Amino acid sequence: MFLVGAAFVFAVFFLNVALGAFADAAVLGDVGEMLVLSCASLLFVVAILKREADRSKKDDSA
């Protein structure tokens, strides 16, 4: 769930950067790009930490 959200938010960031580089039509400014990339990073970290917690819980029960 969180990993899919991180991928989606990163795709929005990448699309904005690509639009700015190739079409000179970026939708977000510098602060908006920073917030979107920070959100993608945060979602990615949450996804990885949840997966690690699930793995360690499974290892403890075995």
PDB file of N, CA and C in Angstrom, residues 15-48:
ATOM      1  N   LEU A  15       7.334  13.110 -13.593  1.00  0.00           N
ATOM      2  CA  LEU A  15       6.592  13.731 -14.685  1.00  0.00           C
ATOM      3  C   LEU A  15       6.760  15.247 -14.669  1.00  0.00           C
ATOM      4  N   ASN A  16       6.729  15.840 -13.502  1.00  0.00           N
ATOM      5  CA  ASN A  16       6.913  17.280 -13.399  1.00  0.00           C
ATOM      6  C   ASN A  16       8.317  17.696 -13.845  1.00  0.00           C
ATOM      7  N   VAL A  17       9.331  16.931 -13.434  1.00  0.00           N
ATOM      8  CA  VAL A  17      10.701  17.242 -13.839  1.00  0.00           C
ATOM      9  C   VAL A  17      10.857  17.073 -15.347  1.00  0.00           C
ATOM     10  N   ALA A  18      10.280  16.016 -15.898  1.00  0.00           N
ATOM     11  CA  ALA A  18      10.374  15.784 -17.340  1.00  0.00           C
ATOM     12  C   ALA A  18       9.660  16.884 -18.122  1.00  0.00           C
ATOM     13  N   LEU A  19       8.500  17.307 -17.646  1.00  0.00           N
ATOM     14  CA  LEU A  19       7.791  18.405 -18.309  1.00  0.00           C
ATOM     15  C   LEU A  19       8.616  19.689 -18.262  1.00  0.00           C
ATOM     16  N   GLY A  20       9.254  19.937 -17.155  1.00  0.00           N
ATOM     17  CA  GLY A  20      10.084  21.134 -17.041  1.00  0.00           C
ATOM     18  C   GLY A  20      11.315  21.080 -17.916  1.00  0.00           C
ATOM     19  N   ALA A  21      11.885  19.885 -18.080  1.00  0.00           N
ATOM     20  CA  ALA A  21      13.111  19.765 -18.855  1.00  0.00           C
ATOM     21  C   ALA A  21      12.853  19.782 -20.358  1.00  0.00           C
ATOM     22  N   PHE A  22      11.816  19.108 -20.793  1.00  0.00           N
ATOM     23  CA  PHE A  22      11.600  18.941 -22.231  1.00  0.00           C
ATOM     24  C   PHE A  22      10.588  19.904 -22.824  1.00  0.00           C
ATOM     25  N   ALA A  23       9.544  20.255 -22.071  1.00  0.00           N
ATOM     26  CA  ALA A  23       8.488  21.100 -22.617  1.00  0.00           C
ATOM     27  C   ALA A  23       8.455  22.484 -21.995  1.00  0.00           C
ATOM     28  N   ASP A  24       9.319  22.732 -21.005  1.00  0.00           N
ATOM     29  CA  ASP A  24       9.340  24.004 -20.281  1.00  0.00           C
ATOM     30  C   ASP A  24       7.953  24.349 -19.740  1.00  0.00           C
ATOM     31  N   ALA A  25       7.274  23.318 -19.224  1.00  0.00           N
ATOM     32  CA  ALA A  25       5.915  23.487 -18.719  1.00  0.00           C
ATOM     33  C   ALA A  25       5.739  22.813 -17.358  1.00  0.00           C
ATOM     34  N   ALA A  26       6.679  22.984 -16.465  1.00  0.00           N
ATOM     35  CA  ALA A  26       6.588  22.370 -15.146  1.00  0.00           C
ATOM     36  C   ALA A  26       5.417  22.958 -14.377  1.00  0.00           C
ATOM     37  N   VAL A  27       4.670  22.083 -13.722  1.00  0.00           N
ATOM     38  CA  VAL A  27       3.490  22.516 -12.967  1.00  0.00           C
ATOM     39  C   VAL A  27       3.887  22.994 -11.578  1.00  0.00           C
ATOM     40  N   LEU A  28       4.805  22.280 -10.959  1.00  0.00           N
ATOM     41  CA  LEU A  28       5.226  22.605  -9.598  1.00  0.00           C
ATOM     42  C   LEU A  28       6.480  23.456  -9.614  1.00  0.00           C
ATOM     43  N   GLY A  29       6.589  24.307  -8.629  1.00  0.00           N
ATOM     44  CA  GLY A  29       7.807  25.091  -8.461  1.00  0.00           C
ATOM     45  C   GLY A  29       8.809  24.321  -7.627  1.00  0.00           C
ATOM     46  N   ASP A  30       9.845  25.014  -7.186  1.00  0.00           N
ATOM     47  CA  ASP A  30      10.906  24.375  -6.408  1.00  0.00           C
ATOM     48  C   ASP A  30      10.386  23.814  -5.088  1.00  0.00           C
ATOM     49  N   VAL A  31       9.577  24.584  -4.402  1.00  0.00           N
ATOM     50  CA  VAL A  31       9.058  24.134  -3.105  1.00  0.00           C
ATOM     51  C   VAL A  31       8.093  22.973  -3.305  1.00  0.00           C
ATOM     52  N   GLY A  32       7.267  23.039  -4.328  1.00  0.00           N
ATOM     53  CA  GLY A  32       6.347  21.942  -4.616  1.00  0.00           C
ATOM     54  C   GLY A  32       7.075  20.660  -4.949  1.00  0.00           C
ATOM     55  N   GLU A  33       8.136  20.768  -5.734  1.00  0.00           N
ATOM     56  CA  GLU A  33       8.946  19.585  -6.046  1.00  0.00           C
ATOM     57  C   GLU A  33       9.580  19.008  -4.791  1.00  0.00           C
ATOM     58  N   MET A  34      10.063  19.879  -3.910  1.00  0.00           N
ATOM     59  CA  MET A  34      10.671  19.412  -2.677  1.00  0.00           C
ATOM     60  C   MET A  34       9.646  18.672  -1.818  1.00  0.00           C
ATOM     61  N   LEU A  35       8.437  19.206  -1.723  1.00  0.00           N
ATOM     62  CA  LEU A  35       7.406  18.574  -0.905  1.00  0.00           C
ATOM     63  C   LEU A  35       6.973  17.232  -1.490  1.00  0.00           C
ATOM     64  N   VAL A  36       6.829  17.162  -2.801  1.00  0.00           N
ATOM     65  CA  VAL A  36       6.433  15.907  -3.439  1.00  0.00           C
ATOM     66  C   VAL A  36       7.521  14.856  -3.265  1.00  0.00           C
ATOM     67  N   LEU A  37       8.774  15.230  -3.464  1.00  0.00           N
ATOM     68  CA  LEU A  37       9.862  14.277  -3.292  1.00  0.00           C
ATOM     69  C   LEU A  37      10.006  13.858  -1.829  1.00  0.00           C
ATOM     70  N   SER A  38       9.808  14.771  -0.905  1.00  0.00           N
ATOM     71  CA  SER A  38       9.847  14.422   0.519  1.00  0.00           C
ATOM     72  C   SER A  38       8.726  13.454   0.874  1.00  0.00           C
ATOM     73  N   CYS A  39       7.561  13.673   0.312  1.00  0.00           N
ATOM     74  CA  CYS A  39       6.428  12.780   0.554  1.00  0.00           C
ATOM     75  C   CYS A  39       6.711  11.390  -0.007  1.00  0.00           C
ATOM     76  N   ALA A  40       7.286  11.321  -1.201  1.00  0.00           N
ATOM     77  CA  ALA A  40       7.633  10.031  -1.787  1.00  0.00           C
ATOM     78  C   ALA A  40       8.674   9.312  -0.929  1.00  0.00           C
ATOM     79  N   SER A  41       9.647  10.039  -0.447  1.00  0.00           N
ATOM     80  CA  SER A  41      10.682   9.440   0.406  1.00  0.00           C
ATOM     81  C   SER A  41      10.100   8.941   1.716  1.00  0.00           C
ATOM     82  N   LEU A  42       9.224   9.721   2.307  1.00  0.00           N
ATOM     83  CA  LEU A  42       8.597   9.323   3.562  1.00  0.00           C
ATOM     84  C   LEU A  42       7.741   8.071   3.375  1.00  0.00           C
ATOM     85  N   LEU A  43       6.952   8.023   2.318  1.00  0.00           N
ATOM     86  CA  LEU A  43       6.138   6.837   2.057  1.00  0.00           C
ATOM     87  C   LEU A  43       7.001   5.609   1.814  1.00  0.00           C
ATOM     88  N   PHE A  44       8.122   5.795   1.110  1.00  0.00           N
ATOM     89  CA  PHE A  44       9.033   4.680   0.864  1.00  0.00           C
ATOM     90  C   PHE A  44       9.628   4.158   2.174  1.00  0.00           C
ATOM     91  N   VAL A  45      10.045   5.053   3.043  1.00  0.00           N
ATOM     92  CA  VAL A  45      10.625   4.640   4.324  1.00  0.00           C
ATOM     93  C   VAL A  45       9.590   3.915   5.170  1.00  0.00           C
ATOM     94  N   VAL A  46       8.362   4.407   5.197  1.00  0.00           N
ATOM     95  CA  VAL A  46       7.302   3.735   5.957  1.00  0.00           C
ATOM     96  C   VAL A  46       7.053   2.338   5.406  1.00  0.00           C
ATOM     97  N   ALA A  47       7.020   2.208   4.089  1.00  0.00           N
ATOM     98  CA  ALA A  47       6.798   0.896   3.475  1.00  0.00           C
ATOM     99  C   ALA A  47       7.917  -0.078   3.833  1.00  0.00           C
ATOM    100  N   ILE A  48       9.155   0.380   3.774  1.00  0.00           N
ATOM    101  CA  ILE A  48      10.279  -0.495   4.092  1.00  0.00           C
ATOM    102  C   ILE A  48      10.273  -0.886   5.571  1.00  0.00           C
TER     103      ILE A  48
END
